[in-house]
mmCIF file of C-alpha atoms in Angstrom:
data_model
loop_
_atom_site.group_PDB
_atom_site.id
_atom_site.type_symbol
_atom_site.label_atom_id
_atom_site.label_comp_id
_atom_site.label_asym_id
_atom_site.label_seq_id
_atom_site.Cartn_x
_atom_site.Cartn_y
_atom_site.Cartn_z
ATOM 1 C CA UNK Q 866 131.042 269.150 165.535
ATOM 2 C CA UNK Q 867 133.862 266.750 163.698
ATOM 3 C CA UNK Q 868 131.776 263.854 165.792
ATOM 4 C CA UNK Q 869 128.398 264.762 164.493
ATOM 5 C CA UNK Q 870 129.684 265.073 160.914
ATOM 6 C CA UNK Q 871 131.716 261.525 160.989
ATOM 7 C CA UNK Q 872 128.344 260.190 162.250
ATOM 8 C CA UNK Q 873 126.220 261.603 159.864
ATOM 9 C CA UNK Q 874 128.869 260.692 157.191
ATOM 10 C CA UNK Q 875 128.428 257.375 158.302
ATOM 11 C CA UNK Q 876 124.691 256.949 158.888
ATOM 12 C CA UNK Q 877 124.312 258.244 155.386
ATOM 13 C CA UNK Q 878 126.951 255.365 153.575
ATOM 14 C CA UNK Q 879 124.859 252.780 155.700
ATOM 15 C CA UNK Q 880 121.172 254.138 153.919
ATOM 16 C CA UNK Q 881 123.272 253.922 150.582
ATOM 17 C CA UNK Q 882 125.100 250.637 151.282
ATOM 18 C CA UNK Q 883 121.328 249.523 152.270
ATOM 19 C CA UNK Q 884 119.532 250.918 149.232
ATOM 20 C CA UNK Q 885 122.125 249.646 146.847
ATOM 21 C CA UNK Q 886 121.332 246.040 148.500
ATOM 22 C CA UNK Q 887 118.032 246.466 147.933
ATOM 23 C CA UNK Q 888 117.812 247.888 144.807
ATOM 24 C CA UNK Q 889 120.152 245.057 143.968
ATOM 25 C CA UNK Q 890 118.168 242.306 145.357
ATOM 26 C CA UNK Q 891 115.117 244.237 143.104
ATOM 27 C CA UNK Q 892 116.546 242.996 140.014
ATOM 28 C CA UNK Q 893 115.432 239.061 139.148
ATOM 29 C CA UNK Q 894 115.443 237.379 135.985
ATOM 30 C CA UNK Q 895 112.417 235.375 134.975
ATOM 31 C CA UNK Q 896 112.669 233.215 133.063
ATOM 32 C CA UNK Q 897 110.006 231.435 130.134
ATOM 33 C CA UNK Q 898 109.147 228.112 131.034
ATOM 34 C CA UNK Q 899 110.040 228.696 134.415
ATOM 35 C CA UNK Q 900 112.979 226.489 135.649
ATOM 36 C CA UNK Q 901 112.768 223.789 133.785
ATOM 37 C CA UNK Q 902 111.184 222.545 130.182
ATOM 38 C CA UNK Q 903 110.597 218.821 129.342
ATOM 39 C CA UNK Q 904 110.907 218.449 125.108
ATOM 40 C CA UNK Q 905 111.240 215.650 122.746
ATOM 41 C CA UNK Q 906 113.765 215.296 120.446
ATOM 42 C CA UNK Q 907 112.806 216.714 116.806
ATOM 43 C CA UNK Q 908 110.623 219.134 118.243
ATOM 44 C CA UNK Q 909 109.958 222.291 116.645
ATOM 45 C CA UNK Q 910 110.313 226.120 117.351
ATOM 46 C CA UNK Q 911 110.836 225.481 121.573
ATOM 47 C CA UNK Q 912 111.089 228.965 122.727
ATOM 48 C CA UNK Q 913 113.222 230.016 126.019
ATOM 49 C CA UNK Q 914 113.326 233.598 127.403
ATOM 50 C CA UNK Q 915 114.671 235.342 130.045
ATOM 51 C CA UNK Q 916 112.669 238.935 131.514
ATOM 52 C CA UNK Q 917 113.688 241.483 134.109
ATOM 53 C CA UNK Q 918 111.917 244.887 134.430
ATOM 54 C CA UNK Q 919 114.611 247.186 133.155
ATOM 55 C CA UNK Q 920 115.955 247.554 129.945
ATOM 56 C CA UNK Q 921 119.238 245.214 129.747
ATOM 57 C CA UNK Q 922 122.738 246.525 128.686
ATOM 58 C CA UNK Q 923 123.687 243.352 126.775
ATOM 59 C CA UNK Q 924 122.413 239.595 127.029
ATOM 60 C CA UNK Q 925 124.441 236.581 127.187
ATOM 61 C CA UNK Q 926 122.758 233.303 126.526
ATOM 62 C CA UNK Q 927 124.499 230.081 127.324
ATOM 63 C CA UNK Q 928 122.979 226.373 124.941
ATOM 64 C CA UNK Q 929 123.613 222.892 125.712
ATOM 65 C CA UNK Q 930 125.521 222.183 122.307
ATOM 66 C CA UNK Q 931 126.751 225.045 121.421
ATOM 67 C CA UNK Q 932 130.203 225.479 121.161
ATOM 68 C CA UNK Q 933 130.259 228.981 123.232
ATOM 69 C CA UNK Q 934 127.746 231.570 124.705
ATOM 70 C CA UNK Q 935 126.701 234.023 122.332
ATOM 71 C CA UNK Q 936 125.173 237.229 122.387
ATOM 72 C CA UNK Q 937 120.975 237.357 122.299
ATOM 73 C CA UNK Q 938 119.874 240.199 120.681
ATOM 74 C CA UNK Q 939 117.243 241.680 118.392
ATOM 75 C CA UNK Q 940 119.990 243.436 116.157
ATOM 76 C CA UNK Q 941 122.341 240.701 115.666
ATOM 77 C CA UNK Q 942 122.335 237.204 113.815
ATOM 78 C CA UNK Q 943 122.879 234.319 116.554
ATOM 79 C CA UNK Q 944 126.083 232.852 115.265
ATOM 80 C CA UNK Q 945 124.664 229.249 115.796
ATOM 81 C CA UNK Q 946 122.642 227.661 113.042
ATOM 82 C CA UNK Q 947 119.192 226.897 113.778
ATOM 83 C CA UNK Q 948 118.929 229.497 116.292
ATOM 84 C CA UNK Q 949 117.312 232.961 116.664
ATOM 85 C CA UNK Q 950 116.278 235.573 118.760
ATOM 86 C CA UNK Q 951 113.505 235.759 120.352
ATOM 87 C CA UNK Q 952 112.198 238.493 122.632
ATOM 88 C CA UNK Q 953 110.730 241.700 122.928
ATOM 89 C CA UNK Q 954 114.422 242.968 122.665
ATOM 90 C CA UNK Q 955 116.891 244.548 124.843
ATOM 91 C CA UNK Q 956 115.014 247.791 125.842
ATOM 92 C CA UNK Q 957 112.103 245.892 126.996
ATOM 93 C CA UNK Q 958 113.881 243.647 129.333
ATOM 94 C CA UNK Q 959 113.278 240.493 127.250
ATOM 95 C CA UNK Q 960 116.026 238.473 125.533
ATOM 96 C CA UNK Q 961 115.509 235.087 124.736
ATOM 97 C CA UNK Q 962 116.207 232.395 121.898
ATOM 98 C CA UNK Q 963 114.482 230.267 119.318
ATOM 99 C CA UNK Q 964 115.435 227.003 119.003
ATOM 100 C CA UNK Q 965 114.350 225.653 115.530
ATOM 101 C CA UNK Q 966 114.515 221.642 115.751
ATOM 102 C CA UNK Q 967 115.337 219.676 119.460
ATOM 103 C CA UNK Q 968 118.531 217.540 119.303
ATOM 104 C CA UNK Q 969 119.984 215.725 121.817
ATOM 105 C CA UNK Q 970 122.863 217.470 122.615
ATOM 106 C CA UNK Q 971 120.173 220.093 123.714
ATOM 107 C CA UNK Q 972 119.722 218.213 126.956
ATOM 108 C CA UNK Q 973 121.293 220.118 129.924
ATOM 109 C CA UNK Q 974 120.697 223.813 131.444
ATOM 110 C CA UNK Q 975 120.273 227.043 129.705
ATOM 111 C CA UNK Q 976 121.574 230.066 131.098
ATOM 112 C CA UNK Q 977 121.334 233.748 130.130
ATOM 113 C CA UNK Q 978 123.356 236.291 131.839
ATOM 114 C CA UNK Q 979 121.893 239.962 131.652
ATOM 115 C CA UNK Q 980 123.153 243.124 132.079
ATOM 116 C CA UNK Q 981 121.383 246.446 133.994
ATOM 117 C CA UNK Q 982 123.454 249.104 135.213
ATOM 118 C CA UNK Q 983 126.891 247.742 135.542
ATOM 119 C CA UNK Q 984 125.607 244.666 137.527
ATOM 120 C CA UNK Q 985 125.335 241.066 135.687
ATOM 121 C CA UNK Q 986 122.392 238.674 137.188
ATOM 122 C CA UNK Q 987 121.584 234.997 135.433
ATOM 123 C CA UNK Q 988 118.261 232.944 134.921
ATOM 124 C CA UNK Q 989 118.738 229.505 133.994
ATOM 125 C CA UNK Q 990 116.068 226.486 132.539
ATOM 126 C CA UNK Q 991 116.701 222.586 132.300
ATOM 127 C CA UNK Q 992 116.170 221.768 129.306
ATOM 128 C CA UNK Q 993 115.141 217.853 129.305
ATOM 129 C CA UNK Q 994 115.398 216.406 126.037
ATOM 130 C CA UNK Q 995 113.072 213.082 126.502
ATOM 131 C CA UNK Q 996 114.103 209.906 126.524
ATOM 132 C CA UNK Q 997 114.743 207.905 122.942
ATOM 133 C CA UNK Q 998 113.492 204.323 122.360
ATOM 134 C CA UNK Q 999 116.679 202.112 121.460
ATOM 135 C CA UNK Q 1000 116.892 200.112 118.367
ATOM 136 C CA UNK Q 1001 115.400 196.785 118.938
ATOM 137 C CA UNK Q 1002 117.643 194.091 120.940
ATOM 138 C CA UNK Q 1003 119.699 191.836 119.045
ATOM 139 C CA UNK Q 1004 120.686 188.399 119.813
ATOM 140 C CA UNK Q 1005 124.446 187.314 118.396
ATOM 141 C CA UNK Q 1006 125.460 183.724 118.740
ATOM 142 C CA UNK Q 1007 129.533 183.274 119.196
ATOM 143 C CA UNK Q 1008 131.320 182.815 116.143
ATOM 144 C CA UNK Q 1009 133.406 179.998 117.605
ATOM 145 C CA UNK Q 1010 130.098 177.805 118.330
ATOM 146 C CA UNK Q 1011 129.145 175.306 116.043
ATOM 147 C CA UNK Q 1012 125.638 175.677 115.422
ATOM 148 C CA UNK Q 1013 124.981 173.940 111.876
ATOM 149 C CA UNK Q 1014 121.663 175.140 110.421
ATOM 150 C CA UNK Q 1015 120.582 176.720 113.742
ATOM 151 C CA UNK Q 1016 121.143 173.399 115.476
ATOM 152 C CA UNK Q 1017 122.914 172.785 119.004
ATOM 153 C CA UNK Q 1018 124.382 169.298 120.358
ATOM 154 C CA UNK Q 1019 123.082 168.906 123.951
ATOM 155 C CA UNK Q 1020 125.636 169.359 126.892
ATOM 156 C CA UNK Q 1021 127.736 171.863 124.152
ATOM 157 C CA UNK Q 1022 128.161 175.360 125.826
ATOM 158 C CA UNK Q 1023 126.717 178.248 123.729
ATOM 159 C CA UNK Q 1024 128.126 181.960 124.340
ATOM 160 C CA UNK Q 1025 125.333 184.673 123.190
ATOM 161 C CA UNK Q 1026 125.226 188.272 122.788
ATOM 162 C CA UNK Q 1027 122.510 190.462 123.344
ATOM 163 C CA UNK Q 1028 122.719 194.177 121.988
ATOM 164 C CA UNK Q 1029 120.577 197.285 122.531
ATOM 165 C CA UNK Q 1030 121.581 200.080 120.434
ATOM 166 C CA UNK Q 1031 121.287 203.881 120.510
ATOM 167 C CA UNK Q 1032 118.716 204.287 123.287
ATOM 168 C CA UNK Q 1033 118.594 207.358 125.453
ATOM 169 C CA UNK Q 1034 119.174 206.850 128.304
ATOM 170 C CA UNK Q 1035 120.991 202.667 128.424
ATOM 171 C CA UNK Q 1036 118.107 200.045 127.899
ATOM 172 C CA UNK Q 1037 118.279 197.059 131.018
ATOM 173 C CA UNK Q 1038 118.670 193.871 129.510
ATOM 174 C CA UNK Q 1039 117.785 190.694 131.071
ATOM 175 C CA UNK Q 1040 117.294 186.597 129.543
ATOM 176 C CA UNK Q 1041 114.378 184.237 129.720
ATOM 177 C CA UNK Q 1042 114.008 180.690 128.877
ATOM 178 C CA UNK Q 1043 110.651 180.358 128.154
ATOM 179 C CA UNK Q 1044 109.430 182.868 130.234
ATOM 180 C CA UNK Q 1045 111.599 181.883 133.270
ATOM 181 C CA UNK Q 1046 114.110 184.509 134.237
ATOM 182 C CA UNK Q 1047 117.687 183.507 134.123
ATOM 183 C CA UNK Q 1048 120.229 184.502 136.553
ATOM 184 C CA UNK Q 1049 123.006 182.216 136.224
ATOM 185 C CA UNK Q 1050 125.412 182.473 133.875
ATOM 186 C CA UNK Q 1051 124.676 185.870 133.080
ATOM 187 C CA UNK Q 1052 127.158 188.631 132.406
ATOM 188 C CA UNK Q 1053 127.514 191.930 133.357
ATOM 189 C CA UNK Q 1054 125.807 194.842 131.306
ATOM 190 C CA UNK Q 1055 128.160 196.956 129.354
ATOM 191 C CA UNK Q 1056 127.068 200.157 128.015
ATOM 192 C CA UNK Q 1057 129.062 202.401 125.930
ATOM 193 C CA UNK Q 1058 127.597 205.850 125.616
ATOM 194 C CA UNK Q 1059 128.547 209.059 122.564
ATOM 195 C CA UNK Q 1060 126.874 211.437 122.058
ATOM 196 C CA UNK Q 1061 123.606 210.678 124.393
ATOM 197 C CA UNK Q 1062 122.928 207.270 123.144
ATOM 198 C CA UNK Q 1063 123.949 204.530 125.186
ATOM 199 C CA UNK Q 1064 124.651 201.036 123.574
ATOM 200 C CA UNK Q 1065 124.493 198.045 126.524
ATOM 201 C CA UNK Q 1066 125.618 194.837 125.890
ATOM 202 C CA UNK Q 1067 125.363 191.406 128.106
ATOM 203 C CA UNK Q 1068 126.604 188.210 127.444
ATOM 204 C CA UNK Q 1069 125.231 184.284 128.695
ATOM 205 C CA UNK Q 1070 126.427 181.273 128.673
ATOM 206 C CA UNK Q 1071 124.447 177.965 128.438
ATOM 207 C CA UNK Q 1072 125.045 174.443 128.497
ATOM 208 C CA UNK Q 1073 122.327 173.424 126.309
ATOM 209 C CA UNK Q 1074 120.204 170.403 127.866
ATOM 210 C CA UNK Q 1075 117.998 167.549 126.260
ATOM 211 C CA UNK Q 1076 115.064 169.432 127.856
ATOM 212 C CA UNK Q 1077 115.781 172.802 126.108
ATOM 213 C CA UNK Q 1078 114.658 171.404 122.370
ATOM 214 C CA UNK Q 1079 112.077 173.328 120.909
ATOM 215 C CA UNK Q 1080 112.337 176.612 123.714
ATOM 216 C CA UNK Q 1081 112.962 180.066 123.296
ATOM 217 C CA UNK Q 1082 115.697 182.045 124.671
ATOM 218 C CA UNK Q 1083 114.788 185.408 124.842
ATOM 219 C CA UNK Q 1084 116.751 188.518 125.649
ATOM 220 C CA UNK Q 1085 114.347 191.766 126.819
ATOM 221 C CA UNK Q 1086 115.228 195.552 126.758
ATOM 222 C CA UNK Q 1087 113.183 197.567 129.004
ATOM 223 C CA UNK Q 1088 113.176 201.570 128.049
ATOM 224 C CA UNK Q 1089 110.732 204.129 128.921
ATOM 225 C CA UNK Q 1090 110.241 205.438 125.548
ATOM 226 C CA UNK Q 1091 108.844 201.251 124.478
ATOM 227 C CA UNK Q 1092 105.684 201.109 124.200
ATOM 228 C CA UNK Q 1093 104.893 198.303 126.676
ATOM 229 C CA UNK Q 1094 107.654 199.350 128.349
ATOM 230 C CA UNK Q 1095 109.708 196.793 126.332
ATOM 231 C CA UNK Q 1096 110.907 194.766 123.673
ATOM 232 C CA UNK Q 1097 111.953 191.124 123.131
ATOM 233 C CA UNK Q 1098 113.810 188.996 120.715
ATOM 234 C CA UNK Q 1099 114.010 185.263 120.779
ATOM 235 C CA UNK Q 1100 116.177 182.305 119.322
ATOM 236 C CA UNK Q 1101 114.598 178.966 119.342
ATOM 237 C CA UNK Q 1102 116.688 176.162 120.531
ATOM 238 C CA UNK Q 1103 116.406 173.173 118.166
ATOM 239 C CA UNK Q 1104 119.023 170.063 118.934
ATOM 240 C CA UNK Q 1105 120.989 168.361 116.356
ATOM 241 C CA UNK Q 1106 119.818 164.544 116.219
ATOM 242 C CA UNK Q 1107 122.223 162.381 117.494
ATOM 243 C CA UNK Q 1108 121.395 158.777 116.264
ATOM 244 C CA UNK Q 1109 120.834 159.087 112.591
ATOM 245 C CA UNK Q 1110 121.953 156.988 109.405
ATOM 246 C CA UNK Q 1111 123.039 159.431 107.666
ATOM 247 C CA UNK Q 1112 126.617 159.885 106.982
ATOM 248 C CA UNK Q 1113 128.082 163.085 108.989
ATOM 249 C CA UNK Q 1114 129.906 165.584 106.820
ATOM 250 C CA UNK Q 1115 133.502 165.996 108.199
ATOM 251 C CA UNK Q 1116 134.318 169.447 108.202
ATOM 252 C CA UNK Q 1117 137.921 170.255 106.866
ATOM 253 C CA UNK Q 1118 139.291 173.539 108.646
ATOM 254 C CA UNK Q 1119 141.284 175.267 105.830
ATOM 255 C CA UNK Q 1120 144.995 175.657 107.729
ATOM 256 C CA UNK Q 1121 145.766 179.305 108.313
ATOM 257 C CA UNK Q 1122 148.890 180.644 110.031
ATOM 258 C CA UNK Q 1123 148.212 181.807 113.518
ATOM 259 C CA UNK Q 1124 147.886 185.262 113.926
ATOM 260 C CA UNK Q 1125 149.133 187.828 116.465
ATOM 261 C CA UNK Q 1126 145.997 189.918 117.320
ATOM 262 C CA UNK Q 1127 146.522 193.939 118.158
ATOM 263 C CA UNK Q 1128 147.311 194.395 121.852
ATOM 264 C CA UNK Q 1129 144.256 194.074 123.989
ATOM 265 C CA UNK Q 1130 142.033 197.222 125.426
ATOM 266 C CA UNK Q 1131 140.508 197.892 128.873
ATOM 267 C CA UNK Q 1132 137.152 199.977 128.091
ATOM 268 C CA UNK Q 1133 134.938 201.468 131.176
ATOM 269 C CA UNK Q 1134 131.577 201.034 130.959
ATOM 270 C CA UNK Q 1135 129.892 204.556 130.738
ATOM 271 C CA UNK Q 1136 127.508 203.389 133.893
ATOM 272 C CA UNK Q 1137 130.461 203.207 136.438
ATOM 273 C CA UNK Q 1138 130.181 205.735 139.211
ATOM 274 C CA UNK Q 1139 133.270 208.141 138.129
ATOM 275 C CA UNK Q 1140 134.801 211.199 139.179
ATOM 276 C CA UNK Q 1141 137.799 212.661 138.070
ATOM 277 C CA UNK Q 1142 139.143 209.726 136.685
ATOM 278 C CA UNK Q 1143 138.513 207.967 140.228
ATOM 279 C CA UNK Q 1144 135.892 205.679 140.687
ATOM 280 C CA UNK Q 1145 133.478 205.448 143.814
ATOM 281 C CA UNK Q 1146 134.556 202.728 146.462
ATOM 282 C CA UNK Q 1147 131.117 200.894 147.227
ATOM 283 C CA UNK Q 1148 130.581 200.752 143.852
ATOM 284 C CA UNK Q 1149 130.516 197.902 140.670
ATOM 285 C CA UNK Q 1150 133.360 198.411 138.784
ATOM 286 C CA UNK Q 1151 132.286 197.347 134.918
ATOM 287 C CA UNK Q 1152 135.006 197.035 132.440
ATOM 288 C CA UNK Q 1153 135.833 195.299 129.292
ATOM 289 C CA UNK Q 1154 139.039 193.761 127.688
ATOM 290 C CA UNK Q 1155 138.926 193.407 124.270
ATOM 291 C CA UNK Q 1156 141.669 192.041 121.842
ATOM 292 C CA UNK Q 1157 141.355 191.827 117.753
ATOM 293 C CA UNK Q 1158 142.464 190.662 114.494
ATOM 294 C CA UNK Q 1159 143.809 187.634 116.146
ATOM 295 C CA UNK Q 1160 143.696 183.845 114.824
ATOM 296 C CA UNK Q 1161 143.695 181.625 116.338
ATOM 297 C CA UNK Q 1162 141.293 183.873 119.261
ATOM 298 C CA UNK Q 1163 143.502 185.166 121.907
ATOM 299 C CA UNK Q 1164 142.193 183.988 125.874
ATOM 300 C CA UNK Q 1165 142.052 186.077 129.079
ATOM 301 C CA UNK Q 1166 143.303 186.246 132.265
ATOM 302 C CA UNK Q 1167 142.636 188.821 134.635
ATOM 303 C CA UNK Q 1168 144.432 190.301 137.774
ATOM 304 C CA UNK Q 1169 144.364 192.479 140.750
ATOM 305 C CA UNK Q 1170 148.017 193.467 141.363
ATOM 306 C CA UNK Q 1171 149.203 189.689 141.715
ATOM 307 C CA UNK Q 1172 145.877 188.040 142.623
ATOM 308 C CA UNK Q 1173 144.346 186.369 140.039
ATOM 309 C CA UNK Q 1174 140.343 187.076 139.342
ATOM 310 C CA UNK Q 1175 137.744 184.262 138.906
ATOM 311 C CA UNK Q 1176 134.973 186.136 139.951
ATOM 312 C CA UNK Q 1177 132.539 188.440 138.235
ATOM 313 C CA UNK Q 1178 133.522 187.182 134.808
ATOM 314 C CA UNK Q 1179 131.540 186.155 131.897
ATOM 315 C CA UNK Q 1180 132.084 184.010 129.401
ATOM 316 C CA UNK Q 1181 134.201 185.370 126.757
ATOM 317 C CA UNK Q 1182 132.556 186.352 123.506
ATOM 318 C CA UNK Q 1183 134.470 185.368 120.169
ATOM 319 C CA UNK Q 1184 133.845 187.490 116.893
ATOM 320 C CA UNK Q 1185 135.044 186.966 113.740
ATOM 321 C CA UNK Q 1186 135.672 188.862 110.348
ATOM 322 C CA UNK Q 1187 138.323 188.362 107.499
ATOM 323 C CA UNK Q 1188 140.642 190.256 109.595
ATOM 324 C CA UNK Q 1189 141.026 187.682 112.539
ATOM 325 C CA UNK Q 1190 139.142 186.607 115.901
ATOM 326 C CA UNK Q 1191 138.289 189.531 118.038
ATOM 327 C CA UNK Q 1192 137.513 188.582 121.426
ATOM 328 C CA UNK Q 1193 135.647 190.578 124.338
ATOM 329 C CA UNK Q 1194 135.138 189.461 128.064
ATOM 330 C CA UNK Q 1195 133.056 191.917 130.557
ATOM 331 C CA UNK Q 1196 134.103 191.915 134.383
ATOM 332 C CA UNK Q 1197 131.910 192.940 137.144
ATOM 333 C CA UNK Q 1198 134.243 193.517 140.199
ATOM 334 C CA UNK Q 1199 132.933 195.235 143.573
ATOM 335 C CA UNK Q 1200 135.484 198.224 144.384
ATOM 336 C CA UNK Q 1201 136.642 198.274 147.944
ATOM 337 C CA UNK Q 1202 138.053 201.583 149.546
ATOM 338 C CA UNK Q 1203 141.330 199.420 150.075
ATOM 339 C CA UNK Q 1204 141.769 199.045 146.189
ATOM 340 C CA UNK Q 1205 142.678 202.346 145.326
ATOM 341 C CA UNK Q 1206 146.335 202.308 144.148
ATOM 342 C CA UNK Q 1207 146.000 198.918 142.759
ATOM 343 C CA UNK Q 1208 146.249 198.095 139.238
ATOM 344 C CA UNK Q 1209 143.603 196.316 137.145
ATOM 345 C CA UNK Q 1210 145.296 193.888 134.477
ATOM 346 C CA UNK Q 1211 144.303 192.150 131.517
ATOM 347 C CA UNK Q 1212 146.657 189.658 129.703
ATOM 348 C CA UNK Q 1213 145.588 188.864 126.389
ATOM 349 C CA UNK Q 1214 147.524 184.490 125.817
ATOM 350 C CA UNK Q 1215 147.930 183.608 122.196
ATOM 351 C CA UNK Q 1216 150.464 181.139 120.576
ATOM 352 C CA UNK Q 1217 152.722 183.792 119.495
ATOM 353 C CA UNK Q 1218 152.899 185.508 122.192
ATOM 354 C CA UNK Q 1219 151.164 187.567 125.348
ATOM 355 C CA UNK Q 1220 150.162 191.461 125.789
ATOM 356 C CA UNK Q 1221 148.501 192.680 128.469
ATOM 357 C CA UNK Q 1222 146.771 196.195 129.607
ATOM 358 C CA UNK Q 1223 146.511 197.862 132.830
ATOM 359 C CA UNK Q 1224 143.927 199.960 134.433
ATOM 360 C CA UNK Q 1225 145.463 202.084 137.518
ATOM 361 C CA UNK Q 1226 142.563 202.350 140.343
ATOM 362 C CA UNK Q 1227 141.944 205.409 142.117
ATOM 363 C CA UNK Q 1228 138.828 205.223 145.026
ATOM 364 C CA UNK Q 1229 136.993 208.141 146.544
#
């Protein structure tokens, strides 16, 4: 008798354990757009809701830029400005939010979490804030080039700067002479990103020729959101004449005392493959060593450990305000699995005296 009870007792936690299951695997939160919603930035009233088919103990809602979850409910405020419920409310099943105007920081996944009957189940949507056209490139010529009246002397090396700002996501930069691609010469790109928008920056060097006069040099930002597809800016290359009458003007430097500039940085480009403060073997390693307020303009050397770098540099890029020279110099250096522990260095050489920074390396 004890045998047929325990089995009875038994079969009859097994139908329960199997109906809970069920009844558990009943519940599913759908959500409004379904998975995933693609929105540009600025739009208006976007709304996102989550539905099940009970009524909901409380509702949890989870927003890209928001600086915690909050509750989603008909009978209370949403504690996040610009927001608001939206929903047939709790007893129907439905919670959901308003979003009054798209920003950027919107970009990333939604999630609600819902109550019904002790258990908690989530819905999620993508939210894919589209991409933003960058401001139009810029092309910077070196501040220690002498370039009187937009004129070059031929065989003189020029160091330019081209800058795409505030783009979502990075803009890809490339040069043209005329319409001819360049390769040589060309620097890595560097982008720095905050707050999704990416700035990139690449330098080139040139050794201007006799056959350059009267060309273009043209640096070109290709984005999605251009229409085209792209955008160009160009500097015409005009050279100085060299056999002339006219008496030159000597230029008389006004003498300055030199000028110890701050100690340099090392700044990761946001495009490097990174992961925990590792970066991925395999990979381009893009950094940039910067030092400022210096006169005269502090110079760079570069090392791995003790091994000295010559490779995957570009030409250094010389600023200058009424603070000092700041100078900036990208490398480009292929990570092997073998560099992890190594150390990255940068030493910043100025008349009155040397700094240097270090980047420790860390592979996976």
């Amino acid at each position: 008798m004890c045998s047929k009870q325990v089995q009875i007792g038994v079969t009859l936690a097994i139908v329960g354990a199997t109906l809970l299951a069920c009844g558990a695997a009943a519940i599913q939160v759908v959500t409004e757009p379904a998975g995933k919603v693609t929105v540009a930035e600025g739009q208006r009233n976007v709304n996102l809701l989550c539905l099940v088919e009970e009524p909901i103990d409380f509702c949890i809602v989870k927003l890209p830029g928001a600086p915690a979850p909050f509750a989603a409910s008909d009978k209370l405020p949403a504690p996040v400005e610009g927001i608001k419920f939206y929903g047939l409310g709790w007893s129907k099943g439905s919670c959901g939010i308003t979003i009054d105007t798209i920003k950027a920081s919107h970009d990333g996944a939604f999630e609600c979490t819902v109550s019904v009957r002790g258990q908690t189940y989530k819905g999620t949507i993508d939210i894919n804030v589209s991409a933003v056209a960058p401001e139009p490139p810029k092309i910077e010529l070196a501040s220690n080039v002498d370039a009187p009246n937009g004129e070059f002397e031929f065989g003189k090396k020029v160091v330019l700067k081209c800058t795409s700002r505030e783009g979502w996501p990075a803009a890809k930069l490339s040069w043209y002479l005329d319409g001819v691609r360049l390769t040589d010469d060309v620097g890595g790109e560097f982008v720095e990103t905050a707050n999704r928008r990416a700035t990139v920056q690449q330098i080139y060097r040139r050794a201007i020729a006799v056959e350059d006069h009267k060309k273009q040099l043209t640096c070109r930002a290709e984005h999605p959101a251009y229409e085209g597809g792209f955008q160009e800016t160009s500097l015409p290359i005009k050279l100085k004449k060299v056999y002339t009458n006219d008496k030159q003007e000597v230029k008389k430097e006004a003498f300055t005392a030199p000028v110890k500039p701050r100690a340099p940085q090392i700044i990761v480009s946001s495009e490097v493959a990174e992961r925990d403060g590792a970066f991925k073997a395999g990979s381009n390693l893009v950094v940039q060593c910067i030092s400022k307020d210096g006169n005269p303009p502090a110079g760079f050397l570069w090392f791995l450990n003790d091994q000295l770098i010559y490779e995957g540099l570009s030409a250094p890029y010389v600023s200058r305000n009424f603070r000092g020279n700041t100078v900036q110099q990208t490398l480009t250096y292929p990570l092997k699995a073998a560099d992890n522990g190594k150390t990255l260095i940068c030493k910043a050489r100025h008349p009155e005296g040397s700094e240097e920074t270090r980047l420790p390396i860390r592979t996976f």
